[in-house]
PDB file of C-alpha atoms in Angstrom:
ATOM      1  CA  MET T   1       3.779 -28.829 -22.915  1.00 42.00           C
ATOM      2  CA  THR T   2       3.928 -25.117 -22.072  1.00 53.00           C
ATOM      3  CA  THR T   3       1.444 -23.185 -19.966  1.00 79.00           C
ATOM      4  CA  THR T   4       0.309 -19.756 -21.097  1.00 86.00           C
ATOM      5  CA  ARG T   5       1.453 -17.060 -18.691  1.00 92.00           C
ATOM      6  CA  SER T   6      -1.196 -14.682 -17.296  1.00 94.00           C
ATOM      7  CA  ILE T   7      -0.510 -11.114 -16.181  1.00 95.00           C
ATOM      8  CA  LEU T   8      -3.127  -8.823 -14.698  1.00 96.00           C
ATOM      9  CA  VAL T   9      -2.987  -5.206 -15.876  1.00 95.00           C
ATOM     10  CA  ILE T  10      -4.438  -2.621 -13.471  1.00 95.00           C
ATOM     11  CA  SER T  11      -4.618   1.037 -14.469  1.00 91.00           C
ATOM     12  CA  HIS T  12      -6.163   4.338 -13.457  1.00 82.00           C
ATOM     13  CA  THR T  13      -8.579   4.345 -16.392  1.00 75.00           C
ATOM     14  CA  GLY T  14      -9.944   7.770 -15.467  1.00 74.00           C
ATOM     15  CA  ARG T  15      -6.768   9.292 -16.920  1.00 76.00           C
ATOM     16  CA  SER T  16      -5.947   9.357 -20.621  1.00 78.00           C
ATOM     17  CA  ASP T  17      -2.250   8.630 -20.075  1.00 82.00           C
ATOM     18  CA  SER T  18      -3.162   5.523 -18.055  1.00 85.00           C
ATOM     19  CA  VAL T  19      -5.490   4.295 -20.818  1.00 86.00           C
ATOM     20  CA  GLU T  20      -2.718   4.812 -23.357  1.00 88.00           C
ATOM     21  CA  ALA T  21      -0.203   2.998 -21.140  1.00 90.00           C
ATOM     22  CA  ALA T  22      -2.576   0.080 -20.517  1.00 91.00           C
ATOM     23  CA  THR T  23      -3.268  -0.285 -24.241  1.00 91.00           C
ATOM     24  CA  HIS T  24       0.473  -0.358 -24.940  1.00 91.00           C
ATOM     25  CA  VAL T  25       1.161  -2.941 -22.222  1.00 93.00           C
ATOM     26  CA  ILE T  26      -1.691  -5.210 -23.337  1.00 94.00           C
ATOM     27  CA  GLY T  27      -0.442  -5.176 -26.932  1.00 92.00           C
ATOM     28  CA  GLN T  28       3.171  -5.845 -25.958  1.00 93.00           C
ATOM     29  CA  LEU T  29       2.225  -8.725 -23.647  1.00 94.00           C
ATOM     30  CA  ARG T  30      -0.073 -10.250 -26.253  1.00 93.00           C
ATOM     31  CA  ASP T  31       2.616 -10.023 -28.946  1.00 93.00           C
ATOM     32  CA  SER T  32       4.968 -11.884 -26.589  1.00 93.00           C
ATOM     33  CA  GLY T  33       2.548 -14.790 -26.104  1.00 93.00           C
ATOM     34  CA  ILE T  34       1.437 -13.733 -22.628  1.00 94.00           C
ATOM     35  CA  ARG T  35      -2.270 -13.619 -21.735  1.00 93.00           C
ATOM     36  CA  PRO T  36      -3.308 -10.129 -20.534  1.00 94.00           C
ATOM     37  CA  VAL T  37      -6.025 -10.123 -17.879  1.00 94.00           C
ATOM     38  CA  LEU T  38      -8.284  -7.219 -16.841  1.00 93.00           C
ATOM     39  CA  ILE T  39     -10.934  -6.688 -14.190  1.00 92.00           C
ATOM     40  CA  ASP T  40     -14.482  -6.246 -15.526  1.00 89.00           C
ATOM     41  CA  GLU T  41     -14.761  -2.529 -14.845  1.00 89.00           C
ATOM     42  CA  GLU T  42     -11.480  -1.586 -16.485  1.00 88.00           C
ATOM     43  CA  ARG T  43     -12.129  -3.870 -19.446  1.00 89.00           C
ATOM     44  CA  GLU T  44     -15.319  -1.958 -20.230  1.00 87.00           C
ATOM     45  CA  GLU T  45     -13.618   1.421 -19.802  1.00 86.00           C
ATOM     46  CA  LEU T  46     -10.699   0.475 -22.051  1.00 87.00           C
ATOM     47  CA  LYS T  47     -13.090  -0.952 -24.618  1.00 85.00           C
ATOM     48  CA  ALA T  48     -15.054   2.312 -24.587  1.00 85.00           C
ATOM     49  CA  ALA T  49     -11.767   4.151 -25.169  1.00 82.00           C
ATOM     50  CA  GLY T  50     -11.184   2.117 -28.332  1.00 84.00           C
ATOM     51  CA  ALA T  51      -8.515  -0.289 -27.049  1.00 82.00           C
ATOM     52  CA  ASP T  52      -7.991  -3.571 -28.933  1.00 83.00           C
ATOM     53  CA  LEU T  53      -8.884  -6.220 -26.366  1.00 85.00           C
ATOM     54  CA  ALA T  54      -8.762  -9.308 -28.580  1.00 86.00           C
ATOM     55  CA  GLY T  55      -7.465 -12.245 -26.540  1.00 85.00           C
ATOM     56  CA  VAL T  56      -7.731 -10.340 -23.254  1.00 89.00           C
ATOM     57  CA  GLU T  57      -9.450 -12.284 -20.477  1.00 89.00           C
ATOM     58  CA  THR T  58     -11.436 -11.114 -17.472  1.00 90.00           C
ATOM     59  CA  LEU T  59     -10.281 -11.763 -13.914  1.00 90.00           C
ATOM     60  CA  ASP T  60     -12.185 -14.267 -11.819  1.00 86.00           C
ATOM     61  CA  ASP T  61     -11.178 -16.473  -8.871  1.00 75.00           C
ATOM     62  CA  ALA T  62      -9.871 -19.257 -11.100  1.00 69.00           C
ATOM     63  CA  ARG T  63      -7.838 -16.886 -13.253  1.00 82.00           C
ATOM     64  CA  ALA T  64      -6.501 -15.057 -10.171  1.00 84.00           C
ATOM     65  CA  ARG T  65      -4.884 -18.274  -8.945  1.00 86.00           C
ATOM     66  CA  GLU T  66      -2.972 -18.529 -12.221  1.00 89.00           C
ATOM     67  CA  LEU T  67      -1.567 -14.994 -12.228  1.00 94.00           C
ATOM     68  CA  GLU T  68       2.181 -14.627 -12.428  1.00 95.00           C
ATOM     69  CA  LEU T  69       2.308 -10.877 -11.892  1.00 96.00           C
ATOM     70  CA  VAL T  70       0.227  -7.711 -11.663  1.00 97.00           C
ATOM     71  CA  MET T  71       1.408  -4.722 -13.672  1.00 96.00           C
ATOM     72  CA  VAL T  72       0.026  -1.563 -12.060  1.00 95.00           C
ATOM     73  CA  LEU T  73      -0.104   1.644 -14.086  1.00 93.00           C
ATOM     74  CA  GLY T  74      -0.787   4.630 -11.866  1.00 90.00           C
ATOM     75  CA  GLY T  75       0.193   6.125  -8.533  1.00 89.00           C
ATOM     76  CA  ASP T  76       0.406   4.661  -5.050  1.00 91.00           C
ATOM     77  CA  GLY T  77      -3.391   4.673  -4.726  1.00 92.00           C
ATOM     78  CA  THR T  78      -3.700   2.409  -7.762  1.00 92.00           C
ATOM     79  CA  ILE T  79      -1.051   0.082  -6.346  1.00 94.00           C
ATOM     80  CA  LEU T  80      -2.930  -0.119  -3.030  1.00 95.00           C
ATOM     81  CA  ARG T  81      -6.116  -0.958  -4.956  1.00 95.00           C
ATOM     82  CA  ALA T  82      -4.287  -3.701  -6.849  1.00 95.00           C
ATOM     83  CA  ALA T  83      -2.889  -5.124  -3.598  1.00 96.00           C
ATOM     84  CA  GLU T  84      -6.445  -5.324  -2.270  1.00 95.00           C
ATOM     85  CA  LEU T  85      -7.653  -7.149  -5.407  1.00 93.00           C
ATOM     86  CA  VAL T  86      -5.064  -9.959  -5.199  1.00 93.00           C
ATOM     87  CA  ARG T  87      -4.664 -10.038  -1.425  1.00 92.00           C
ATOM     88  CA  GLU T  88      -5.676 -13.696  -1.102  1.00 90.00           C
ATOM     89  CA  HIS T  89      -3.304 -14.853  -3.846  1.00 90.00           C
ATOM     90  CA  THR T  90      -0.093 -12.955  -2.867  1.00 86.00           C
ATOM     91  CA  VAL T  91       0.751 -12.167  -6.495  1.00 94.00           C
ATOM     92  CA  PRO T  92       3.744  -9.805  -6.958  1.00 96.00           C
ATOM     93  CA  LEU T  93       2.929  -6.222  -7.982  1.00 97.00           C
ATOM     94  CA  LEU T  94       5.067  -4.228 -10.412  1.00 96.00           C
ATOM     95  CA  GLY T  95       4.210  -0.533 -10.278  1.00 93.00           C
ATOM     96  CA  VAL T  96       4.815   1.969 -13.079  1.00 91.00           C
ATOM     97  CA  ASN T  97       4.297   5.465 -11.695  1.00 88.00           C
ATOM     98  CA  LEU T  98       1.880   7.668 -13.597  1.00 85.00           C
ATOM     99  CA  GLY T  99       0.981   9.707 -10.511  1.00 72.00           C
ATOM    100  CA  HIS T 100       2.933  12.121  -8.336  1.00 74.00           C
ATOM    101  CA  VAL T 101       5.457  10.736  -5.826  1.00 72.00           C
ATOM    102  CA  GLY T 102       4.697   7.062  -6.479  1.00 77.00           C
ATOM    103  CA  PHE T 103       6.789   5.664  -3.646  1.00 84.00           C
ATOM    104  CA  LEU T 104       5.555   2.108  -4.158  1.00 89.00           C
ATOM    105  CA  ALA T 105       6.196   2.170  -7.896  1.00 88.00           C
ATOM    106  CA  GLU T 106       9.338   0.640  -9.337  1.00 87.00           C
ATOM    107  CA  LEU T 107       9.486   2.648 -12.571  1.00 84.00           C
ATOM    108  CA  GLU T 108       8.423   5.889 -14.215  1.00 84.00           C
ATOM    109  CA  ARG T 109       6.362   6.269 -17.400  1.00 83.00           C
ATOM    110  CA  ASP T 110       9.437   6.563 -19.671  1.00 83.00           C
ATOM    111  CA  ASP T 111      10.556   3.057 -18.627  1.00 86.00           C
ATOM    112  CA  LEU T 112       7.296   1.348 -19.572  1.00 89.00           C
ATOM    113  CA  ALA T 113       8.462  -0.474 -22.710  1.00 89.00           C
ATOM    114  CA  ASN T 114      11.581  -1.755 -20.952  1.00 90.00           C
ATOM    115  CA  ALA T 115       9.468  -2.834 -17.964  1.00 91.00           C
ATOM    116  CA  VAL T 116       7.271  -5.040 -20.163  1.00 93.00           C
ATOM    117  CA  HIS T 117      10.384  -6.500 -21.826  1.00 93.00           C
ATOM    118  CA  ARG T 118      11.851  -7.365 -18.418  1.00 94.00           C
ATOM    119  CA  VAL T 119       8.563  -8.986 -17.394  1.00 95.00           C
ATOM    120  CA  VAL T 120       8.449 -11.038 -20.591  1.00 95.00           C
ATOM    121  CA  GLU T 121      11.986 -12.261 -19.891  1.00 95.00           C
ATOM    122  CA  ARG T 122      11.112 -12.924 -16.222  1.00 95.00           C
ATOM    123  CA  ASP T 123      13.968 -10.576 -15.385  1.00 95.00           C
ATOM    124  CA  TYR T 124      12.732  -9.311 -12.044  1.00 95.00           C
ATOM    125  CA  ALA T 125      13.141 -10.038  -8.356  1.00 95.00           C
ATOM    126  CA  VAL T 126      10.415 -10.238  -5.718  1.00 96.00           C
ATOM    127  CA  GLU T 127      10.560  -8.779  -2.225  1.00 95.00           C
ATOM    128  CA  GLU T 128       8.051  -9.074   0.599  1.00 96.00           C
ATOM    129  CA  ARG T 129       6.611  -6.151   2.542  1.00 96.00           C
ATOM    130  CA  MET T 130       5.064  -6.704   5.940  1.00 97.00           C
ATOM    131  CA  THR T 131       1.385  -5.901   6.418  1.00 97.00           C
ATOM    132  CA  LEU T 132      -0.877  -5.446   9.421  1.00 98.00           C
ATOM    133  CA  ASP T 133      -3.895  -7.412  10.583  1.00 98.00           C
ATOM    134  CA  VAL T 134      -6.311  -4.853  11.995  1.00 98.00           C
ATOM    135  CA  SER T 135      -9.430  -5.533  14.061  1.00 98.00           C
ATOM    136  CA  VAL T 136     -12.005  -3.575  16.046  1.00 98.00           C
ATOM    137  CA  THR T 137     -13.471  -4.988  19.237  1.00 97.00           C
ATOM    138  CA  ILE T 138     -16.313  -3.686  21.391  1.00 96.00           C
ATOM    139  CA  GLY T 139     -16.830  -5.318  24.772  1.00 93.00           C
ATOM    140  CA  GLY T 140     -14.343  -8.014  23.840  1.00 92.00           C
ATOM    141  CA  GLU T 141     -16.234  -8.988  20.674  1.00 96.00           C
ATOM    142  CA  VAL T 142     -14.611  -8.567  17.265  1.00 98.00           C
ATOM    143  CA  VAL T 143     -16.933  -6.420  15.128  1.00 98.00           C
ATOM    144  CA  TYR T 144     -14.629  -5.673  12.188  1.00 98.00           C
ATOM    145  CA  SER T 145     -11.471  -7.181  10.681  1.00 98.00           C
ATOM    146  CA  THR T 146      -9.289  -5.944   7.846  1.00 98.00           C
ATOM    147  CA  TRP T 147      -5.631  -5.405   6.921  1.00 98.00           C
ATOM    148  CA  ALA T 148      -3.223  -2.661   5.859  1.00 98.00           C
ATOM    149  CA  LEU T 149      -0.078  -2.374   3.771  1.00 97.00           C
ATOM    150  CA  ASN T 150       0.657   1.267   4.602  1.00 97.00           C
ATOM    151  CA  GLU T 151      -1.201   2.228   7.750  1.00 98.00           C
ATOM    152  CA  ALA T 152      -4.205   1.936  10.008  1.00 98.00           C
ATOM    153  CA  THR T 153      -5.398   5.358  11.123  1.00 98.00           C
ATOM    154  CA  VAL T 154      -7.796   6.285  13.905  1.00 97.00           C
ATOM    155  CA  GLU T 155      -9.219   9.743  13.175  1.00 96.00           C
ATOM    156  CA  LYS T 156     -11.913  11.957  14.643  1.00 94.00           C
ATOM    157  CA  ALA T 157     -15.111  11.950  12.612  1.00 88.00           C
ATOM    158  CA  SER T 158     -16.034  15.588  13.188  1.00 82.00           C
ATOM    159  CA  ARG T 159     -13.843  18.679  13.164  1.00 79.00           C
ATOM    160  CA  GLU T 160     -15.090  20.113  16.464  1.00 74.00           C
ATOM    161  CA  ARG T 161     -14.672  16.979  18.606  1.00 83.00           C
ATOM    162  CA  MET T 162     -11.290  15.536  19.522  1.00 89.00           C
ATOM    163  CA  LEU T 163     -10.928  11.907  20.535  1.00 94.00           C
ATOM    164  CA  GLU T 164      -9.825  10.676  23.937  1.00 94.00           C
ATOM    165  CA  LEU T 165      -7.452   7.796  23.270  1.00 95.00           C
ATOM    166  CA  VAL T 166      -5.389   5.279  25.215  1.00 96.00           C
ATOM    167  CA  VAL T 167      -2.378   3.750  23.457  1.00 97.00           C
ATOM    168  CA  GLU T 168      -1.293   0.264  24.511  1.00 97.00           C
ATOM    169  CA  VAL T 169       1.746  -1.818  23.592  1.00 97.00           C
ATOM    170  CA  ASP T 170       1.560  -5.576  24.142  1.00 97.00           C
ATOM    171  CA  GLN T 171      -1.540  -5.140  26.339  1.00 94.00           C
ATOM    172  CA  ARG T 172       0.179  -2.619  28.605  1.00 97.00           C
ATOM    173  CA  PRO T 173      -1.130   0.988  28.683  1.00 95.00           C
ATOM    174  CA  LEU T 174       1.454   3.527  27.540  1.00 95.00           C
ATOM    175  CA  VAL T 175      -0.227   6.931  27.368  1.00 94.00           C
ATOM    176  CA  SER T 176      -3.627   8.613  27.210  1.00 94.00           C
ATOM    177  CA  PHE T 177      -4.379  11.900  25.459  1.00 94.00           C
ATOM    178  CA  GLY T 178      -6.910  13.929  23.564  1.00 94.00           C
ATOM    179  CA  ALA T 179      -6.027  14.079  19.878  1.00 94.00           C
ATOM    180  CA  ASP T 180      -7.241  14.210  16.308  1.00 95.00           C
ATOM    181  CA  GLY T 181      -6.214  10.569  16.110  1.00 96.00           C
ATOM    182  CA  ALA T 182      -3.194   8.320  15.643  1.00 97.00           C
ATOM    183  CA  VAL T 183      -1.431   6.490  12.811  1.00 98.00           C
ATOM    184  CA  ILE T 184      -0.099   2.938  13.050  1.00 98.00           C
ATOM    185  CA  ALA T 185       2.249   2.335  10.108  1.00 98.00           C
ATOM    186  CA  THR T 186       4.448  -0.330   8.566  1.00 98.00           C
ATOM    187  CA  PRO T 187       7.912   0.458   7.152  1.00 97.00           C
ATOM    188  CA  THR T 188       6.268   0.655   3.710  1.00 96.00           C
ATOM    189  CA  GLY T 189       3.756   3.169   5.049  1.00 96.00           C
ATOM    190  CA  SER T 190       6.380   5.200   6.881  1.00 96.00           C
ATOM    191  CA  THR T 191       6.777   7.432   3.805  1.00 94.00           C
ATOM    192  CA  ALA T 192       3.009   7.991   3.495  1.00 94.00           C
ATOM    193  CA  TYR T 193       0.629   9.404   6.154  1.00 95.00           C
ATOM    194  CA  ASN T 194       3.144   8.580   8.900  1.00 96.00           C
ATOM    195  CA  PHE T 195       5.709  10.831   7.198  1.00 95.00           C
ATOM    196  CA  SER T 196       3.236  13.706   6.811  1.00 94.00           C
ATOM    197  CA  ALA T 197       2.310  13.413  10.494  1.00 95.00           C
ATOM    198  CA  GLY T 198       5.942  13.757  11.606  1.00 95.00           C
ATOM    199  CA  GLY T 199       6.737  10.091  12.075  1.00 96.00           C
ATOM    200  CA  PRO T 200      10.078   8.450  11.286  1.00 96.00           C
ATOM    201  CA  ILE T 201      11.018   7.049   7.899  1.00 96.00           C
ATOM    202  CA  ILE T 202      11.788   3.354   8.344  1.00 97.00           C
ATOM    203  CA  TRP T 203      13.894   1.494   5.794  1.00 96.00           C
ATOM    204  CA  PRO T 204      11.933  -1.402   4.232  1.00 93.00           C
ATOM    205  CA  THR T 205      14.533  -3.904   5.454  1.00 92.00           C
ATOM    206  CA  VAL T 206      13.819  -2.895   9.059  1.00 96.00           C
ATOM    207  CA  GLU T 207      10.986  -4.929  10.522  1.00 96.00           C
ATOM    208  CA  ALA T 208       9.089  -2.642  12.888  1.00 98.00           C
ATOM    209  CA  ILE T 209       5.764  -0.928  13.506  1.00 98.00           C
ATOM    210  CA  THR T 210       5.432   2.750  14.333  1.00 98.00           C
ATOM    211  CA  LEU T 211       2.671   4.783  15.984  1.00 98.00           C
ATOM    212  CA  VAL T 212       2.331   8.548  15.573  1.00 97.00           C
ATOM    213  CA  PRO T 213      -0.223  10.696  17.458  1.00 97.00           C
ATOM    214  CA  LEU T 214      -2.104  13.281  15.379  1.00 96.00           C
ATOM    215  CA  SER T 215      -2.239  16.766  16.948  1.00 94.00           C
ATOM    216  CA  ALA T 216      -2.259  15.374  20.485  1.00 94.00           C
ATOM    217  CA  HIS T 217      -3.049  17.717  23.385  1.00 91.00           C
ATOM    218  CA  ALA T 218      -0.357  16.280  25.673  1.00 87.00           C
ATOM    219  CA  LEU T 219       3.234  16.769  26.789  1.00 83.00           C
ATOM    220  CA  PHE T 220       4.139  13.164  26.000  1.00 81.00           C
ATOM    221  CA  ALA T 221       2.819  12.389  22.552  1.00 87.00           C
ATOM    222  CA  LYS T 222       5.853  11.345  20.555  1.00 92.00           C
ATOM    223  CA  PRO T 223       6.144   8.795  17.756  1.00 95.00           C
ATOM    224  CA  ILE T 224       7.128   5.339  18.960  1.00 97.00           C
ATOM    225  CA  VAL T 225       8.658   2.381  17.112  1.00 98.00           C
ATOM    226  CA  VAL T 226       8.055  -1.161  18.368  1.00 98.00           C
ATOM    227  CA  ALA T 227       9.153  -4.662  17.424  1.00 97.00           C
ATOM    228  CA  PRO T 228       7.387  -6.414  14.526  1.00 97.00           C
ATOM    229  CA  ASP T 229       5.915  -9.028  16.860  1.00 97.00           C
ATOM    230  CA  SER T 230       4.392  -6.409  19.156  1.00 98.00           C
ATOM    231  CA  THR T 231       0.673  -5.704  19.272  1.00 98.00           C
ATOM    232  CA  LEU T 232      -0.502  -2.098  19.293  1.00 98.00           C
ATOM    233  CA  ALA T 233      -3.935  -1.084  20.504  1.00 98.00           C
ATOM    234  CA  ILE T 234      -5.840   2.192  20.565  1.00 97.00           C
ATOM    235  CA  ASP T 235      -8.877   2.502  22.837  1.00 96.00           C
ATOM    236  CA  VAL T 236     -11.462   5.179  22.023  1.00 95.00           C
ATOM    237  CA  LEU T 237     -12.658   6.360  25.423  1.00 93.00           C
ATOM    238  CA  GLY T 238     -16.122   7.601  26.317  1.00 83.00           C
ATOM    239  CA  ARG T 239     -14.874  10.682  28.197  1.00 77.00           C
ATOM    240  CA  SER T 240     -15.992  12.880  25.290  1.00 71.00           C
ATOM    241  CA  ASP T 241     -18.698  12.674  22.664  1.00 74.00           C
ATOM    242  CA  GLY T 242     -16.122  12.214  19.941  1.00 76.00           C
ATOM    243  CA  ILE T 243     -16.803   9.569  17.307  1.00 89.00           C
ATOM    244  CA  GLY T 244     -13.817   8.050  15.517  1.00 94.00           C
ATOM    245  CA  VAL T 245     -13.216   6.508  12.130  1.00 97.00           C
ATOM    246  CA  LEU T 246     -10.753   3.748  11.278  1.00 98.00           C
ATOM    247  CA  TRP T 247      -9.098   4.053   7.872  1.00 98.00           C
ATOM    248  CA  CYS T 248      -6.810   1.375   6.447  1.00 98.00           C
ATOM    249  CA  ASP T 249      -4.666   2.454   3.485  1.00 97.00           C
ATOM    250  CA  GLY T 250      -7.236   5.185   2.852  1.00 94.00           C
ATOM    251  CA  ARG T 251      -9.505   2.546   1.301  1.00 94.00           C
ATOM    252  CA  ARG T 252     -11.275   0.529   4.005  1.00 96.00           C
ATOM    253  CA  THR T 253     -13.169   2.317   6.745  1.00 97.00           C
ATOM    254  CA  PHE T 254     -15.192   1.582   9.894  1.00 98.00           C
ATOM    255  CA  GLU T 255     -16.892   3.907  12.386  1.00 96.00           C
ATOM    256  CA  LEU T 256     -15.519   3.813  15.938  1.00 96.00           C
ATOM    257  CA  GLU T 257     -18.010   4.556  18.671  1.00 93.00           C
ATOM    258  CA  PRO T 258     -16.794   5.278  22.226  1.00 93.00           C
ATOM    259  CA  GLY T 259     -15.618   2.026  23.772  1.00 93.00           C
ATOM    260  CA  SER T 260     -14.126   0.737  20.524  1.00 96.00           C
ATOM    261  CA  ARG T 261     -10.690  -0.826  20.597  1.00 97.00           C
ATOM    262  CA  VAL T 262      -8.461  -0.990  17.511  1.00 98.00           C
ATOM    263  CA  ASN T 263      -5.838  -3.748  17.488  1.00 98.00           C
ATOM    264  CA  ALA T 264      -2.983  -3.929  14.990  1.00 98.00           C
ATOM    265  CA  GLU T 265      -0.337  -6.610  14.655  1.00 98.00           C
ATOM    266  CA  ARG T 266       1.879  -8.097  12.005  1.00 98.00           C
ATOM    267  CA  SER T 267       0.002 -10.173   9.439  1.00 97.00           C
ATOM    268  CA  ALA T 268       1.136 -13.586   8.275  1.00 96.00           C
ATOM    269  CA  THR T 269       0.281 -12.515   4.698  1.00 96.00           C
ATOM    270  CA  PRO T 270       2.782 -10.033   3.216  1.00 96.00           C
ATOM    271  CA  VAL T 271       2.439  -8.047   0.001  1.00 97.00           C
ATOM    272  CA  LYS T 272       4.941  -8.960  -2.702  1.00 96.00           C
ATOM    273  CA  LEU T 273       6.540  -6.255  -4.845  1.00 96.00           C
ATOM    274  CA  ALA T 274       8.405  -7.005  -8.060  1.00 95.00           C
ATOM    275  CA  ARG T 275      11.708  -5.160  -8.420  1.00 93.00           C
ATOM    276  CA  LEU T 276      13.745  -4.449 -11.540  1.00 91.00           C
ATOM    277  CA  HIS T 277      16.465  -2.392  -9.874  1.00 85.00           C
ATOM    278  CA  ASP T 278      18.617  -3.211  -6.860  1.00 84.00           C
ATOM    279  CA  SER T 279      19.078   0.442  -5.906  1.00 84.00           C
ATOM    280  CA  PRO T 280      19.518   1.519  -2.265  1.00 89.00           C
ATOM    281  CA  PHE T 281      16.468   2.886  -0.451  1.00 90.00           C
ATOM    282  CA  THR T 282      18.480   6.046   0.254  1.00 90.00           C
ATOM    283  CA  ASP T 283      18.619   6.772  -3.469  1.00 88.00           C
ATOM    284  CA  ARG T 284      14.858   6.279  -3.725  1.00 87.00           C
ATOM    285  CA  LEU T 285      14.296   8.821  -0.946  1.00 90.00           C
ATOM    286  CA  VAL T 286      16.552  11.342  -2.661  1.00 89.00           C
ATOM    287  CA  ARG T 287      14.849  10.829  -6.014  1.00 86.00           C
ATOM    288  CA  LYS T 288      11.235  10.823  -4.836  1.00 85.00           C
ATOM    289  CA  PHE T 289      11.558  13.734  -2.399  1.00 85.00           C
ATOM    290  CA  HIS T 290      14.040  15.709  -4.551  1.00 85.00           C
ATOM    291  CA  LEU T 291      16.431  15.987  -1.612  1.00 87.00           C
ATOM    292  CA  PRO T 292      19.228  18.578  -2.053  1.00 89.00           C
ATOM    293  CA  VAL T 293      22.320  16.409  -2.457  1.00 83.00           C
ATOM    294  CA  SER T 294      23.392  17.372  -5.998  1.00 78.00           C
ATOM    295  CA  GLY T 295      27.144  17.768  -6.272  1.00 75.00           C
ATOM    296  CA  TRP T 296      27.871  15.581  -3.242  1.00 73.00           C
ATOM    297  CA  ARG T 297      29.319  12.234  -4.322  1.00 69.00           C
ATOM    298  CA  GLY T 298      29.972  10.625  -0.979  1.00 70.00           C
ATOM    299  CA  PRO T 299      33.119  10.346   1.136  1.00 73.00           C
ATOM    300  CA  ALA T 300      36.488  10.410  -0.557  1.00 65.00           C
ATOM    301  CA  ALA T 301      38.186   7.070  -1.115  1.00 58.00           C
TER     302      ALA T 301
END
């Protein structure tokens, strides 16, 4: 007795190329005997766009537990949204980039048909990416809990007021400064906001957490990299009237009043990414950032 395979298709339905790609993927999966699954909102949008959704099911908790894979059609933002949707079920994500840089995506739009074929044949590997458990405490009481794949960012809420922050590592104070905020990032997030803020790029195989101050008014305000089992904390002091905001992956947010403490540590629940190519991370950096290495073929034999 065989069990029908279920694959969730997530797309950026606000874009015509994403709608076209989703329609193609749904048809190819269905023709291969695989059950396509959609979330309610995207099902209605694809239906309104004229897509043939015969045999396509809608995601619910029961169906989510049966998912083999999530095919994500869009940019990194769409992949982060998909990771949030299946967080509790740790289903692998396969990203097809329809956005700009698309660092989390495995493939580009031209490889879509081959990607579906590889999925049908189960010809893919799965790797785990570390995530962060993030919490906010006030007076020792936890008032908010969430998680992050890329980064947890403490930012000032208003342009004219900087934040007074204390950075701690493993419950030991490291430095205090006035700043626009600070970014706590995973290796996966090191090429996102962390990179833009001047932080280091960390290879995905390196288990570490990095913290980067944002426009700090201080002599010592350098990026730091700590062990994966370390706990980082940022205290929002009451020395100014600055109000902060916590952002996780640019999707989940919480206001930080003076006296708030943001804690970030490695989560026991990773995000799984499906991979079709065993290419070095160096090559991905060169390709995504268009680094000037053309003509150089490496050291002579």
